[in-house]
Coordinates of C-alpha atoms and ligand atoms in Angstrom, one line a residue:
M94 CA 0.8 10.8 20.9
A95 CA 2.7 9.0 23.6
Q96 CA 1.5 5.5 24.8
S97 CA 0.6 7.1 28.0
D98 CA -1.8 9.4 26.3
L99 CA -4.1 6.7 25.3
P100 CA -7.1 7.3 27.8
K101 CA -7.5 4.5 30.5
H102 CA -7.9 1.9 27.6
N103 CA -5.4 -0.4 26.0
A104 CA -5.3 -1.3 22.3
S105 CA -7.2 -4.5 23.1
S106 CA -10.1 -2.7 24.4
Y107 CA -10.2 -0.4 21.3
L108 CA -10.2 -3.7 19.0
A109 CA -13.1 -5.0 21.2
E110 CA -15.2 -2.1 20.1
A111 CA -14.2 -1.9 16.5
Q112 CA -15.5 -3.6 13.5
L113 CA -13.4 -6.3 11.4
I114 CA -12.9 -5.2 7.9
K115 CA -10.2 -7.7 6.8
Q116 CA -8.9 -10.8 8.0
G117 CA -5.6 -11.4 6.5
A118 CA -2.8 -14.1 7.0
E119 CA -0.4 -11.7 9.0
A120 CA -2.9 -9.0 10.2
R121 CA -6.4 -8.0 11.0
V122 CA -7.8 -4.6 9.9
Y123 CA -10.5 -3.1 11.9
R124 CA -12.4 0.3 11.6
G125 CA -12.9 1.9 15.0
R126 CA -12.8 5.0 17.0
L127 CA -10.0 6.8 18.7
L128 CA -10.2 10.1 20.7
G129 CA -13.6 10.9 18.8
R130 CA -12.0 9.9 15.2
S131 CA -12.8 7.2 12.8
V132 CA -9.7 5.2 12.7
I133 CA -8.3 2.0 10.9
I134 CA -6.5 -0.3 13.3
K135 CA -4.2 -2.8 12.0
E136 CA -3.3 -5.7 14.2
R137 CA -0.6 -8.1 13.7
F138 CA -1.4 -11.2 15.6
P139 CA 1.0 -13.9 16.9
K140 CA 2.0 -16.7 14.5
L141 CA 1.6 -19.8 16.8
Y142 CA 4.0 -22.0 14.4
R143 CA 6.7 -19.6 15.0
H144 CA 9.0 -19.5 18.0
P145 CA 7.5 -16.8 20.4
A146 CA 10.8 -14.9 20.6
V147 CA 11.3 -15.1 16.9
D148 CA 7.7 -14.2 16.1
E149 CA 7.8 -11.2 18.5
K150 CA 11.1 -10.0 16.8
L151 CA 9.6 -10.4 13.4
T152 CA 6.3 -8.9 14.0
R153 CA 8.0 -6.0 15.6
R154 CA 10.0 -5.5 12.5
R155 CA 7.2 -5.4 10.3
T156 CA 5.2 -3.0 12.3
T157 CA 8.3 -0.6 12.4
Q158 CA 8.9 -1.0 8.6
E159 CA 5.1 -0.3 7.8
V160 CA 5.1 2.9 10.1
R161 CA 8.6 4.0 8.8
S162 CA 7.5 3.7 5.1
I163 CA 4.4 5.7 5.7
L164 CA 6.3 8.2 7.6
R165 CA 8.8 8.6 4.8
C166 CA 6.1 9.1 2.2
R167 CA 4.2 11.6 4.1
R168 CA 7.3 13.5 4.6
A169 CA 7.9 13.7 0.8
G170 CA 4.3 14.9 0.4
I171 CA 3.0 11.6 -0.8
N172 CA -0.5 10.8 0.3
A173 CA -0.6 7.9 2.7
P174 CA -2.7 7.7 6.2
V175 CA -1.6 9.6 9.1
V176 CA -0.1 7.5 11.8
Y177 CA -2.0 8.1 15.2
F178 CA -0.6 5.8 17.4
V179 CA 1.7 2.6 17.4
D180 CA 1.1 0.1 20.3
Y181 CA 4.2 -2.1 20.0
T182 CA 2.8 -4.5 22.8
T183 CA -0.3 -5.4 20.9
H184 CA 1.3 -4.7 17.6
C185 CA -1.3 -2.4 16.4
I186 CA -1.2 0.6 14.4
F187 CA -3.9 3.2 14.5
L188 CA -4.2 5.1 11.3
E189 CA -6.2 7.8 9.6
D190 CA -9.3 6.4 8.0
I191 CA -9.4 7.5 4.5
V192 CA -13.0 8.4 4.3
H193 CA -15.1 9.2 1.0
S194 CA -12.8 6.9 -0.8
V195 CA -13.0 3.9 -3.2
S196 CA -10.2 1.6 -4.2
V197 CA -8.7 2.3 -7.6
R198 CA -9.6 -1.4 -8.4
D199 CA -13.3 -0.7 -7.7
H200 CA -13.1 2.5 -9.6
I201 CA -11.6 0.9 -12.9
V202 CA -13.9 -2.2 -12.6
S203 CA -17.1 0.2 -12.5
A204 CA -15.5 2.5 -15.2
Q205 CA -14.9 -0.4 -17.3
A206 CA -18.4 -1.9 -16.7
S207 CA -20.2 1.5 -17.6
G208 CA -18.0 2.1 -20.7
E209 CA -16.7 5.4 -19.3
T210 CA -14.5 7.4 -21.5
T211 CA -10.7 6.4 -21.5
E212 CA -9.8 9.8 -20.8
H213 CA -10.4 9.8 -17.1
L214 CA -8.8 6.5 -16.5
Q215 CA -5.7 7.6 -18.6
T216 CA -5.4 10.6 -16.2
L217 CA -5.5 8.4 -13.4
A218 CA -3.0 6.2 -14.8
D219 CA -0.6 9.3 -15.1
K220 CA -1.3 10.0 -11.6
M221 CA -0.4 6.4 -10.4
G222 CA 2.9 6.5 -12.4
E223 CA 3.8 9.9 -10.9
I224 CA 3.1 9.0 -7.3
L225 CA 5.0 5.6 -7.6
A226 CA 7.9 7.3 -9.1
Q227 CA 7.8 9.7 -6.1
M228 CA 7.5 7.0 -3.6
H229 CA 10.5 5.2 -5.4
N230 CA 12.6 8.4 -5.5
E231 CA 12.4 8.3 -1.5
D232 CA 13.6 4.6 -1.8
V233 CA 10.4 3.4 -0.3
V234 CA 9.4 -0.1 -2.1
H235 CA 6.0 -0.9 -1.3
G236 CA 6.1 -4.8 -1.6
D237 CA 2.5 -5.4 -2.4
L238 CA 1.4 -2.9 -5.0
T239 CA -2.0 -3.6 -6.2
T240 CA -5.0 -1.4 -7.4
S241 CA -6.6 -2.3 -4.2
N242 CA -3.8 -0.7 -2.2
M243 CA -4.4 2.8 -3.7
L244 CA -7.5 4.8 -2.5
L245 CA -9.0 7.2 -4.7
V246 CA -10.6 10.2 -2.6
N247 CA -14.1 11.3 -3.5
G248 CA -14.2 8.7 -6.4
A249 CA -14.8 10.2 -9.8
E250 CA -16.5 13.3 -8.8
N251 CA -13.2 14.8 -8.0
K252 CA -11.6 16.3 -11.0
N253 CA -8.2 16.6 -9.3
I254 CA -7.1 13.2 -8.6
N255 CA -6.3 12.5 -5.0
L256 CA -4.7 9.1 -4.5
V257 CA -3.8 7.7 -1.2
L258 CA -1.5 4.7 -0.9
I259 CA -2.2 2.2 1.7
D260 CA -1.0 -1.1 3.1
F261 CA 2.7 -0.7 3.6
G262 CA 2.8 -4.1 5.6
L263 CA 5.4 -5.6 3.1
S264 CA 7.1 -2.4 2.3
F265 CA 10.9 -1.7 3.0
I266 CA 13.4 1.1 2.1
S267 CA 15.8 0.2 -0.6
A268 CA 17.7 2.3 -3.2
L269 CA 18.2 -0.8 -5.6
P270 CA 16.7 -0.5 -9.0
E271 CA 16.0 -4.2 -8.7
D272 CA 13.7 -3.9 -5.9
K273 CA 11.8 -1.1 -7.5
G274 CA 11.8 -3.0 -10.6
V275 CA 10.2 -5.8 -8.8
D276 CA 7.7 -3.6 -7.2
L277 CA 6.4 -2.5 -10.8
Y278 CA 6.3 -6.1 -11.9
V279 CA 4.1 -7.0 -8.9
L280 CA 1.8 -4.0 -9.8
E281 CA 1.8 -5.0 -13.5
K282 CA 1.0 -8.6 -12.9
A283 CA -1.9 -7.7 -10.5
F284 CA -3.1 -4.8 -12.7
L285 CA -3.4 -7.0 -16.0
S286 CA -5.0 -9.9 -14.3
T287 CA -7.7 -7.8 -12.3
H288 CA -8.3 -5.5 -15.0
P289 CA -8.6 -7.2 -18.6
N290 CA -7.7 -5.2 -21.8
T291 CA -5.6 -2.6 -19.8
E292 CA -2.2 -3.2 -21.4
A293 CA -2.4 0.3 -23.0
L294 CA -3.4 1.9 -19.6
F295 CA -0.5 0.2 -17.8
K296 CA 1.9 1.4 -20.6
R297 CA 0.8 5.0 -19.9
L298 CA 1.3 4.5 -16.2
L299 CA 4.9 3.4 -17.1
K300 CA 5.5 6.4 -19.3
S301 CA 4.2 8.6 -16.4
Y302 CA 6.5 6.9 -14.0
T303 CA 9.5 7.2 -16.3
A304 CA 8.8 10.9 -16.6
S305 CA 9.0 11.5 -12.7
S306 CA 11.3 8.7 -11.9
K307 CA 15.0 9.8 -10.9
K308 CA 16.4 6.3 -12.0
A309 CA 13.8 5.4 -14.6
P310 CA 16.3 3.6 -17.0
A311 CA 17.8 1.5 -14.4
V312 CA 14.3 0.6 -13.1
I313 CA 12.8 -0.1 -16.2
K314 CA 15.6 -2.2 -17.2
K315 CA 15.2 -4.3 -14.0
L316 CA 11.5 -4.6 -14.8
D317 CA 12.4 -6.0 -18.4
E318 CA 14.7 -8.6 -16.8
V319 CA 12.2 -9.7 -14.3
R320 CA 9.6 -10.0 -16.9
L321 CA 11.9 -12.1 -18.9
R322 CA 12.5 -14.3 -16.0
G323 CA 8.9 -14.7 -15.3
R324 CA 8.3 -15.7 -18.9
K325 CA 11.0 -18.2 -18.8
R326 CA 9.8 -19.7 -15.7
S327 CA 6.3 -20.2 -16.9
M328 CA 7.7 -21.7 -20.1
V329 CA 9.6 -24.2 -17.9
G330 CA 6.6 -24.7 -15.9
Ligands
LIG671 P1 -4.9 -3.4 4.1 O1 -4.8 -4.8 4.6 O2 -4.1 -2.5 4.8 O3 -4.8 -3.3 2.5 O4 -6.6 -3.1 4.3 C1 -7.6 -3.7 4.0 C2 -8.7 -3.0 3.5 O5 -8.9 -1.9 4.5 C3 -8.4 -2.1 2.5 O6 -8.6 -2.7 1.1 C4 -9.2 -1.0 2.5 O7 -10.5 -1.1 1.9 C5 -9.3 -0.7 3.9 N1 -8.4 0.2 4.4 C6 -7.1 0.1 5.0 N2 -6.5 1.0 5.3 C7 -7.5 2.1 5.1 C8 -7.3 3.3 5.5 N3 -6.3 4.1 6.1 N4 -8.4 4.2 5.2 C9 -9.5 3.6 4.6 N5 -9.7 2.2 4.3 C10 -8.5 1.6 4.5

């Protein structure tokens, strides 16, 4: 949709009517409506401690990178929200609202609390590994992989696991195995600290990643190196 197609309003007036759902350091996330649809609006606000020209350039770059990564994923058939509209004046991205979804984080937490069989979680780990490998095969590096940034559509009721990746705010395009290894390392750290006793589950995710990734040996080698660096750093203090 072209900017001129936005009916009489500008992005700010949509924000005024939207509900704030997350206040981050870089951006605010709202749920609102656009042309009769429920939308998620991500607004990057100015950082007052930066020179305005530098800030404008950085914010624009981040917005562009986020949109580019989402589109690249979608083109490859990887589920990510539809981008409805981008306003580069107010740095707002209007995204498809993934309705009837829960974050993988919340899903794992409640599955663990209810003592649910590990079988479903294993299938979920397989799916996560497969999708992340597909994303890396497209040279998209997410930059902030956590179980909160993966949404599970229709929760546990849906037998065919439908995962949607969100929050590409720190993403970039790179073919380097190191960048992909770091991406997995960030997820590993987040995963194991958010979900205790899930080492086996994460191993399963990596196994599935390895099966679907075009460059698994190089990426896993880098992951091992980054882990080692992390351990050395924590030993030194
Ligand atoms: P983010 O900063 O992009 O991670 O968004 C913050 C929160 O908003 C997420 O943890 C989700 O709960 C929710 N959210 C973000 N994008 C979407 C989306 N496209 N559909 C549904 N919920 C979303």
